[in-house]
PDB file of C-alpha atoms in Angstrom:
ATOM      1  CA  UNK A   1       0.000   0.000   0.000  1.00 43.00           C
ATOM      2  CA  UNK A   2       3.062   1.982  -0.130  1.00 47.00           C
ATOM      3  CA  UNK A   3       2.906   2.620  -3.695  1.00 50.00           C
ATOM      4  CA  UNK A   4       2.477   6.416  -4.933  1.00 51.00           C
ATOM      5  CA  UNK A   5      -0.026   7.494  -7.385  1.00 53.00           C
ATOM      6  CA  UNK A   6       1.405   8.019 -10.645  1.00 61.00           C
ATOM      7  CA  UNK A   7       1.666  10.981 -12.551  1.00 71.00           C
ATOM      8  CA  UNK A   8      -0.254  11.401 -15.655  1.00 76.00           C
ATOM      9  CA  UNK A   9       1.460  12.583 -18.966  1.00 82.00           C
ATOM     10  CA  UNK A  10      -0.460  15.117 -21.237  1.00 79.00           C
ATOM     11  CA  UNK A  11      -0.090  12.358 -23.667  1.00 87.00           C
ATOM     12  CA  UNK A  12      -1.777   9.349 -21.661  1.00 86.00           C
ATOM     13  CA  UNK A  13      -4.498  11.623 -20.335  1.00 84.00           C
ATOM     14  CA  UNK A  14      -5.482  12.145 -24.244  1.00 88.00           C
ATOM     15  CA  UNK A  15      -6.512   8.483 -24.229  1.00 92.00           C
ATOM     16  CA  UNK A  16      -8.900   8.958 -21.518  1.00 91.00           C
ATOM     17  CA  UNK A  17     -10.661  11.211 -24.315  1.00 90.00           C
ATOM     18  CA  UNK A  18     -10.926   7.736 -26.601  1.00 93.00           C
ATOM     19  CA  UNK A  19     -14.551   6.585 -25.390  1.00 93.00           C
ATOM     20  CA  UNK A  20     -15.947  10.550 -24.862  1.00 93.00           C
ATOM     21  CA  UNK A  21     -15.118  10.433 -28.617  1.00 93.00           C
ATOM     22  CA  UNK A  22     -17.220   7.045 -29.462  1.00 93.00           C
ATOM     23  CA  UNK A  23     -20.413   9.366 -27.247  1.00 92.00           C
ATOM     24  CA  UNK A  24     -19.952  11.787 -29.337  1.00 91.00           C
ATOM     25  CA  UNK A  25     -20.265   9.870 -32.666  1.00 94.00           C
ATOM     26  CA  UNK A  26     -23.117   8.720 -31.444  1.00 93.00           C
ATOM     27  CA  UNK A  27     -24.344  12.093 -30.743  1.00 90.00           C
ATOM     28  CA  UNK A  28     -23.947  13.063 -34.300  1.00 91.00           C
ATOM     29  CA  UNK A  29     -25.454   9.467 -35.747  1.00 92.00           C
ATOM     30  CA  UNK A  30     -28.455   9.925 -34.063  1.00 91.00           C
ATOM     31  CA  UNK A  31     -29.104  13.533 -35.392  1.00 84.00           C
ATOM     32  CA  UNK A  32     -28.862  14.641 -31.367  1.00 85.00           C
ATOM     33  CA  UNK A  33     -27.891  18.279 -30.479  1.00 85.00           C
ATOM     34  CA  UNK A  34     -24.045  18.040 -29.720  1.00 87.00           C
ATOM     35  CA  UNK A  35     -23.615  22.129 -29.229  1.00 88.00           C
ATOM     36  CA  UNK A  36     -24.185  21.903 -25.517  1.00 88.00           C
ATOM     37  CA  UNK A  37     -21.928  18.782 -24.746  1.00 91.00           C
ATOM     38  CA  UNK A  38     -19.218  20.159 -26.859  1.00 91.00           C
ATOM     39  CA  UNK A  39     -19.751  23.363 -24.921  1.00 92.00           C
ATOM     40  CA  UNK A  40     -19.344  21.224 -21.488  1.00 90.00           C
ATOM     41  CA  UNK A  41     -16.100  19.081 -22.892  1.00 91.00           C
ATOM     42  CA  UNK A  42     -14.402  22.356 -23.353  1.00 92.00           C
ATOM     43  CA  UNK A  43     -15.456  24.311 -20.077  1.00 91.00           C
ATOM     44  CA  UNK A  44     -14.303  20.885 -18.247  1.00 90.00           C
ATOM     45  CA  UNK A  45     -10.777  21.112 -19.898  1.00 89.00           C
ATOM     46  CA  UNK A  46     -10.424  24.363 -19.912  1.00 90.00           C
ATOM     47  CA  UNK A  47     -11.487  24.970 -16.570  1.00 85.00           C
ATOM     48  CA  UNK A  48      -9.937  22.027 -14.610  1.00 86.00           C
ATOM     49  CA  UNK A  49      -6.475  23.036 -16.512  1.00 83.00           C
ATOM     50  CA  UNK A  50      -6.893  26.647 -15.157  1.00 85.00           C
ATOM     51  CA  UNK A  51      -7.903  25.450 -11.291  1.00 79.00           C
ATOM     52  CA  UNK A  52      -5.119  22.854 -11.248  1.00 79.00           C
ATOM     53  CA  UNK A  53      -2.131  26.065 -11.703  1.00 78.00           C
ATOM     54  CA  UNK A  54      -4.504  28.365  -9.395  1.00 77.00           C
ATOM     55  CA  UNK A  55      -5.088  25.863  -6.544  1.00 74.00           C
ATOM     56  CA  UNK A  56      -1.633  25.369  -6.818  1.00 77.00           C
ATOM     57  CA  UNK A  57      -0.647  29.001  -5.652  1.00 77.00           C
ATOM     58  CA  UNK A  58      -4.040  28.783  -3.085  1.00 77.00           C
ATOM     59  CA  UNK A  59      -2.584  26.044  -1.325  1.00 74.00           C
ATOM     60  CA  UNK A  60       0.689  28.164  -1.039  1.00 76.00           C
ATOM     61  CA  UNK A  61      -1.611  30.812   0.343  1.00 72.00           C
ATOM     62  CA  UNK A  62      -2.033  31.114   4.153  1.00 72.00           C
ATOM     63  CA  UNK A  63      -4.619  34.266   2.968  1.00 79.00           C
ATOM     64  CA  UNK A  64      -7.584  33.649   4.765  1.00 83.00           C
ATOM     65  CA  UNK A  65      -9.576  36.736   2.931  1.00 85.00           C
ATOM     66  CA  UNK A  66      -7.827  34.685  -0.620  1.00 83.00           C
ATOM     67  CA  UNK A  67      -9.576  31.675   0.418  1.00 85.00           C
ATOM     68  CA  UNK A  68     -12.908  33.440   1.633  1.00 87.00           C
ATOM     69  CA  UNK A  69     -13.099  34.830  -1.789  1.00 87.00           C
ATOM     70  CA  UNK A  70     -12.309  32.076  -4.062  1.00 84.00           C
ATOM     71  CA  UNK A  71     -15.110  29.898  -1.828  1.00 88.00           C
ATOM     72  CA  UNK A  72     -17.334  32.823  -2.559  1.00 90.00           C
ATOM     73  CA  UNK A  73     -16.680  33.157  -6.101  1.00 89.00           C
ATOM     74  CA  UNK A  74     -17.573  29.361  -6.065  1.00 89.00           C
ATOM     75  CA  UNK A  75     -21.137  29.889  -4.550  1.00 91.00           C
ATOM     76  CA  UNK A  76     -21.899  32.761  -6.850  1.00 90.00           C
ATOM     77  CA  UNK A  77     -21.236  30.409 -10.064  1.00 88.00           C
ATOM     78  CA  UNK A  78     -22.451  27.093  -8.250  1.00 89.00           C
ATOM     79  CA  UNK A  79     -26.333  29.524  -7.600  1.00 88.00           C
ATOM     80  CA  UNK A  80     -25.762  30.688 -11.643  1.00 88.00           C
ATOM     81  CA  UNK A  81     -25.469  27.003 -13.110  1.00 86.00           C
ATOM     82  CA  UNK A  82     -28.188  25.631 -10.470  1.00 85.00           C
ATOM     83  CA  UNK A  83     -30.632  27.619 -12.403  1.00 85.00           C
ATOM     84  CA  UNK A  84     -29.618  26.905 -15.933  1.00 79.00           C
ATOM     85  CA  UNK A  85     -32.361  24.426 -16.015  1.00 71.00           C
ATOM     86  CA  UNK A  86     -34.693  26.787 -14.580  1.00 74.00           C
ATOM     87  CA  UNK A  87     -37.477  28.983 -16.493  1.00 66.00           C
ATOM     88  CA  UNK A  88     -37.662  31.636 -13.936  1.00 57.00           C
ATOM     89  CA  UNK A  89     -39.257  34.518 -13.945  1.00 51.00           C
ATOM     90  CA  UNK A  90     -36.309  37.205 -14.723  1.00 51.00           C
ATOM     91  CA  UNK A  91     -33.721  37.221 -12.125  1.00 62.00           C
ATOM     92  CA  UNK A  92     -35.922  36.456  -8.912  1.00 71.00           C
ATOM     93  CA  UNK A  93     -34.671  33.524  -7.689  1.00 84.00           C
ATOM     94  CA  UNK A  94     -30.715  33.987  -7.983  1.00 87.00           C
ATOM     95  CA  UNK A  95     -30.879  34.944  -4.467  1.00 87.00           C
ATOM     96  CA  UNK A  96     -32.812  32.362  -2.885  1.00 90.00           C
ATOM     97  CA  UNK A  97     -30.508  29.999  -4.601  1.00 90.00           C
ATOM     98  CA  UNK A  98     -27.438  31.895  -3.618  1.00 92.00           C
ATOM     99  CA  UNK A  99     -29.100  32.091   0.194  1.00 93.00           C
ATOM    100  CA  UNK A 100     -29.808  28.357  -0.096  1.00 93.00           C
ATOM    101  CA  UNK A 101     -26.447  27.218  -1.438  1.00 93.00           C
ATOM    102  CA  UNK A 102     -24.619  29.637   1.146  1.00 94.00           C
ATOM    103  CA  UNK A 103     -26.359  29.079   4.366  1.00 94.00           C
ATOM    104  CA  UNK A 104     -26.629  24.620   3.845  1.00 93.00           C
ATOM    105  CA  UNK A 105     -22.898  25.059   2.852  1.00 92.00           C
ATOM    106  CA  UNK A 106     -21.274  26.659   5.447  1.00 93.00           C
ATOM    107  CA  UNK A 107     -23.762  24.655   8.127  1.00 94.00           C
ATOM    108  CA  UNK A 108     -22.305  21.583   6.613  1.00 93.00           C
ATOM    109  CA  UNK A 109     -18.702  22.620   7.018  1.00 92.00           C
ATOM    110  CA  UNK A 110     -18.373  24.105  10.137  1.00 92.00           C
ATOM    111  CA  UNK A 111     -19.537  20.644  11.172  1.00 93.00           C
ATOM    112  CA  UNK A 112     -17.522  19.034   9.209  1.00 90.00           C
ATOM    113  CA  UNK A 113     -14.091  20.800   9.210  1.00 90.00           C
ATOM    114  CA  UNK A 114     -14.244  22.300  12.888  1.00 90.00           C
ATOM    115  CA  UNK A 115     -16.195  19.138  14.626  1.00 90.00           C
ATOM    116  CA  UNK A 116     -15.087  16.438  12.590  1.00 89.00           C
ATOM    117  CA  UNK A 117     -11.334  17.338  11.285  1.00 87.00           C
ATOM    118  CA  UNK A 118     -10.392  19.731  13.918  1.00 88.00           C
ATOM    119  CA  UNK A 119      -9.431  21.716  11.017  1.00 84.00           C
ATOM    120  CA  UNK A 120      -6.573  24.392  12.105  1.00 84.00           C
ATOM    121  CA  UNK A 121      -6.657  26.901  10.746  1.00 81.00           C
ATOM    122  CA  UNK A 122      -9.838  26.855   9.739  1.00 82.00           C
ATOM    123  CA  UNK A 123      -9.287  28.212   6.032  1.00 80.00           C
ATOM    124  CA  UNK A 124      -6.417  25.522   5.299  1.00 82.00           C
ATOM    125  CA  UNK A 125      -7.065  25.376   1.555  1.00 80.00           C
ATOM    126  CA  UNK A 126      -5.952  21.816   1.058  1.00 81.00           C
ATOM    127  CA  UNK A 127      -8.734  20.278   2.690  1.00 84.00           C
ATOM    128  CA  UNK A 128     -11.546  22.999   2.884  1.00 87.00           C
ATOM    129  CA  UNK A 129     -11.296  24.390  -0.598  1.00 86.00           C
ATOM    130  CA  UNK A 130     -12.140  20.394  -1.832  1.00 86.00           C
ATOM    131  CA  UNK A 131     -14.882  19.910   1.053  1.00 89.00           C
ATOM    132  CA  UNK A 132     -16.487  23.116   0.430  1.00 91.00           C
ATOM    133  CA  UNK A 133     -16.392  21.994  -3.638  1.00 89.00           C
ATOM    134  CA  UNK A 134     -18.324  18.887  -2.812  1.00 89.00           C
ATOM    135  CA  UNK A 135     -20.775  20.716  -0.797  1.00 92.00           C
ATOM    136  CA  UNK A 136     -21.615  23.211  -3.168  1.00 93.00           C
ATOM    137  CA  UNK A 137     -22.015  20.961  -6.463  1.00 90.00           C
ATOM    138  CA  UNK A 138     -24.318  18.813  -4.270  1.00 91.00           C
ATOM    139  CA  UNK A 139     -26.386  21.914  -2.995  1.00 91.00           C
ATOM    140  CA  UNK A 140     -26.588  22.979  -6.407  1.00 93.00           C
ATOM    141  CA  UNK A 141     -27.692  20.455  -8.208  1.00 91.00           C
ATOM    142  CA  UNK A 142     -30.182  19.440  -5.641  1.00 93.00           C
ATOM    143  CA  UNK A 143     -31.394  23.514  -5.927  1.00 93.00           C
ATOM    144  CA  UNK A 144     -31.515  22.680  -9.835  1.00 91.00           C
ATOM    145  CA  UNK A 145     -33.343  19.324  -9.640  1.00 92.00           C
ATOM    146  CA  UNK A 146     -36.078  20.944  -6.722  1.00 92.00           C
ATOM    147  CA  UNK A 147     -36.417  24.275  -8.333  1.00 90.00           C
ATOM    148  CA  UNK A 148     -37.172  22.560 -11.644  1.00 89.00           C
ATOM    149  CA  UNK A 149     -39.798  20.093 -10.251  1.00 91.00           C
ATOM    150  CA  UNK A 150     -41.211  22.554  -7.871  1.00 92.00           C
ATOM    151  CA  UNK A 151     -41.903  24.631 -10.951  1.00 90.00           C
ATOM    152  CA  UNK A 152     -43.281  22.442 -12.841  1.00 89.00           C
ATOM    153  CA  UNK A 153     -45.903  21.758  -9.916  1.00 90.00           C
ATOM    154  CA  UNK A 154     -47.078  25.400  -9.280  1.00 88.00           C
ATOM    155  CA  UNK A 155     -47.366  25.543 -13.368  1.00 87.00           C
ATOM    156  CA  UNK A 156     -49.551  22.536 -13.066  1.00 88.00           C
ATOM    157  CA  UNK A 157     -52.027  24.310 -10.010  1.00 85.00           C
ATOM    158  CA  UNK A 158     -50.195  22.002  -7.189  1.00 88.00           C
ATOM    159  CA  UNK A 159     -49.961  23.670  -3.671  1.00 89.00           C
ATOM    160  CA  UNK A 160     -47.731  24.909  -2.344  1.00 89.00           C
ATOM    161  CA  UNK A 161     -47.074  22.220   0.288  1.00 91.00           C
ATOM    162  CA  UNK A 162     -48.025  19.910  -2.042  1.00 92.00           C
ATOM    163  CA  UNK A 163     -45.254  20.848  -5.099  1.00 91.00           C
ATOM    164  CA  UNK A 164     -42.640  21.690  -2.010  1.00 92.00           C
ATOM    165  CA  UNK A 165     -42.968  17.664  -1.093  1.00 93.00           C
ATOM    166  CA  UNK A 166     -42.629  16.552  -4.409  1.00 94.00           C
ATOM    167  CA  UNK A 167     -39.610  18.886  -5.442  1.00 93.00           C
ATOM    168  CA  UNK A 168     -38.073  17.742  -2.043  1.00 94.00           C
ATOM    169  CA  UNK A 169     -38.650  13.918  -2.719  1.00 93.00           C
ATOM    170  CA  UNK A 170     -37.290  14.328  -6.143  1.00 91.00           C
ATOM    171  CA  UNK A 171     -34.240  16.229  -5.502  1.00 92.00           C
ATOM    172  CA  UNK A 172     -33.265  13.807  -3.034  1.00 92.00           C
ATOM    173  CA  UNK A 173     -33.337  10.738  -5.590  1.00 90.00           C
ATOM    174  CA  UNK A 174     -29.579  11.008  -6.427  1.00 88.00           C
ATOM    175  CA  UNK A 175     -27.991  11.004  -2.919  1.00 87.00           C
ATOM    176  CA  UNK A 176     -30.367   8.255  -1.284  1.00 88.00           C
ATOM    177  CA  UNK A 177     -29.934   6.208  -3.914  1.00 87.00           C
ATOM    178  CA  UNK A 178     -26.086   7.080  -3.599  1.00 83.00           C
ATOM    179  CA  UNK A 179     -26.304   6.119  -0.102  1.00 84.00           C
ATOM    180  CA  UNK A 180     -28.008   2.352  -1.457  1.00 85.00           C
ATOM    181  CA  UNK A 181     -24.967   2.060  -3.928  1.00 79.00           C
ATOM    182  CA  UNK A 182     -21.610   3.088  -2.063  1.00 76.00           C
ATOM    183  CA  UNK A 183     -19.571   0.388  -1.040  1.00 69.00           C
ATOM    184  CA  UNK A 184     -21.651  -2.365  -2.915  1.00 68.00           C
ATOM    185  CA  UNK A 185     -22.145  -0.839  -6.400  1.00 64.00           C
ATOM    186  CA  UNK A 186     -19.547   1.457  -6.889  1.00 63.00           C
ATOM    187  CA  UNK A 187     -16.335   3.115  -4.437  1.00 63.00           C
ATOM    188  CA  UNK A 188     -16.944   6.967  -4.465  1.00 65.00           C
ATOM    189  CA  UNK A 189     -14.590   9.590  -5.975  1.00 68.00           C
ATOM    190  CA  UNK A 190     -12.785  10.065  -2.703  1.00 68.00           C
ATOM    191  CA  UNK A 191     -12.187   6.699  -1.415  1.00 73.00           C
ATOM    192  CA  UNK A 192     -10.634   5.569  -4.452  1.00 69.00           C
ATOM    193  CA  UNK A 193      -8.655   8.439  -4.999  1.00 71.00           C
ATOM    194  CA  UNK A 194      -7.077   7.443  -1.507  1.00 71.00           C
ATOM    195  CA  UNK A 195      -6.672   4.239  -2.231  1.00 72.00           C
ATOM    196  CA  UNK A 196      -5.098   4.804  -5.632  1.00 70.00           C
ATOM    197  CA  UNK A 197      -2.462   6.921  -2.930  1.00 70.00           C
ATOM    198  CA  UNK A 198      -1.920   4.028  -0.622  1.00 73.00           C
ATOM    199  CA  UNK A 199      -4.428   4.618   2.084  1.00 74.00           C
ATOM    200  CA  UNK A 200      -5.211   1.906   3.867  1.00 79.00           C
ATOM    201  CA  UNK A 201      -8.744   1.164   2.886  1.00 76.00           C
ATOM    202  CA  UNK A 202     -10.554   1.067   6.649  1.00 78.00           C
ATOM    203  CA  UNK A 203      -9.118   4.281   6.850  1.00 81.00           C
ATOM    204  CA  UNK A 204     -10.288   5.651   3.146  1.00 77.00           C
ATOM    205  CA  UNK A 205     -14.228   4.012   4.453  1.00 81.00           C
ATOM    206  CA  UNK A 206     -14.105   6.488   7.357  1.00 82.00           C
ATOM    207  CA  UNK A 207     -13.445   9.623   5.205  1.00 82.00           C
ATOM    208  CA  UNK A 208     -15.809   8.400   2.597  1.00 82.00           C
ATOM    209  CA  UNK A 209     -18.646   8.344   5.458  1.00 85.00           C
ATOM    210  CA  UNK A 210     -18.086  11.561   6.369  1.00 87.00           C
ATOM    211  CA  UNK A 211     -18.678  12.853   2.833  1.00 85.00           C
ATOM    212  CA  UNK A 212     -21.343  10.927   2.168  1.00 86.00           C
ATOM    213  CA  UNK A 213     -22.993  12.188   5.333  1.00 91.00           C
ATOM    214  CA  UNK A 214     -21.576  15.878   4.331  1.00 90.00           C
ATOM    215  CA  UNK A 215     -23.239  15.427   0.433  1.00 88.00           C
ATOM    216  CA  UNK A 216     -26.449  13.895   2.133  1.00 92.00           C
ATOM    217  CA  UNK A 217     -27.147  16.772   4.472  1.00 93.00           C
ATOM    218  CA  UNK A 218     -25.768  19.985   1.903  1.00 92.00           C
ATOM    219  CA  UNK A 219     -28.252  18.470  -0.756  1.00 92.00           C
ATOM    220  CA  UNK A 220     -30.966  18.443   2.336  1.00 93.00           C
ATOM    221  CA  UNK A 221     -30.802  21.750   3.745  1.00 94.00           C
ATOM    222  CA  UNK A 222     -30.129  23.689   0.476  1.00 94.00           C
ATOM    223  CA  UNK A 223     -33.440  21.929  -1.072  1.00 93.00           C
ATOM    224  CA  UNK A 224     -35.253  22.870   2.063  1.00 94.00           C
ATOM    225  CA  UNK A 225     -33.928  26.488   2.402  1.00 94.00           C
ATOM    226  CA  UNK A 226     -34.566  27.104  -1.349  1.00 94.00           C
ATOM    227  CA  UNK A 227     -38.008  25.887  -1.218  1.00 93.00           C
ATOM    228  CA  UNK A 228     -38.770  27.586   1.906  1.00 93.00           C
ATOM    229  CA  UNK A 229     -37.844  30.701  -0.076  1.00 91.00           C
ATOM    230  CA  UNK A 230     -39.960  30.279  -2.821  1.00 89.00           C
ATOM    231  CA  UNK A 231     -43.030  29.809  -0.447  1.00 85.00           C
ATOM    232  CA  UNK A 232     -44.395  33.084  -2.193  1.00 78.00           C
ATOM    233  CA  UNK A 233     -44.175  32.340  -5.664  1.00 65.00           C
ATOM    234  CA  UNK A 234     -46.779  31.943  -7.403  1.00 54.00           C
ATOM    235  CA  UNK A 235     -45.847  33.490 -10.865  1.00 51.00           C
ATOM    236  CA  UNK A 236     -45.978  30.106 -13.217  1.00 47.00           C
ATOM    237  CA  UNK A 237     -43.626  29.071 -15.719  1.00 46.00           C
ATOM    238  CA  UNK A 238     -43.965  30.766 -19.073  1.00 41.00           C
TER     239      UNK A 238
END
């Protein structure tokens, strides 16, 4: 278990492209649009190429106000994308996102880094700046999957209580069924990225609980707080 994770060459990483090649030939044989998912493909290289040299002089950084501000800049754009799916009327509910996102986010890890890891100091970028990436994707895309659904119910005459319950149950799909799979269908992005670094693998479990129990709860309480927000609207999809 001693073994160290090998680096990967520019040139093998271009293989890992091989099958996201064969999707997209498919894409094109089947007359699908391909505009968006060539849009994504190039945000995720571009963007994951551009993090990897700016993490790199964050977690050089003992800048707390740095830190604050690049987690920031992450909740803005996390409460932007959540609503791409969205047909909201104007701008109104960039702010109950951003509230929702926010608020479930840093609940989740002050538990998490000051009750859990004993984190010290609390903005050490090498472990918060990752955790607080988790968190927000997963309180984003549950805001995205709940605002969508809740939507869709108030366009359809539901009640309020009545479209809040479904949105809720539906947003929550992914990470219960997440919590069904991990261990026994698939090993999560985290354990097996310590693994693949020699971590013993009893150790690598207990992380991987406390980020599934982080995900669980972030995809909870920004689903709740972003409903609870919208318990006014009533303005239905156009």
């Amino acid at each position: 278990m001693d073994q160290a994770l090998a680096t990967i060459a520019l040139t093998q990483l271009a293989i890992a492209f091989i099958p996201v090649v064969f999707v997209l030939i498919l894409l094109a044989c089947w007359s699908l649009p391909q505009k968006r998912t060539w849009h994504a493909l190039v945000r995720m290289l571009v963007q994951l190429l551009l993090v990897g040299y700016v993490l790199s002089y964050i977690f050089e950084s003992d800048n707390a106000w740095i830190i604050g501000a690049l987690l920031l800049v992450m909740v803005l754009f996390s409460s932007w994308i959540a609503l791409n799916n969205i047909e909201s009327p104007g701008k109104s509910l960039f702010n109950s996102a951003f509230w929702a996102i926010f608020i479930s986010s840093v609940m989740v890890l002050l538990v998490i880094t000051q009750g859990v890891l004993n984190l010290e100091p609390w903005h050490e970028a090498k472990i918060l700046v990752p955790l607080a990436g988790m968190v927000f994707a997963n309180g984003m895309n549950s805001v995205s999957l709940c605002g969508e659904r809740f939507f869709a119910e108030i366009n359809r005459s539901e009640s309020y209580l009545n479209a809040r319950n479904i949105a809720f149950k539906a947003s929550m799909i992914p990470n219960v069924n997440a919590l069904f799979a991990v261990g026994i269908v698939s090993l999560p992005g985290m354990m097996t990225g310590q693994i693949l670094a020699g971590v013993s693998p009893f150790i690598a479990a207990r992380y991987q609980i406390m980020v599934m129990c982080m995900v669980f709860s972030s995809a909870g309480l920004a689903s709740a707080i972003f409903l609870i927000l919208n318990k006014n609207s009533t303005k239905k999809i156009s």
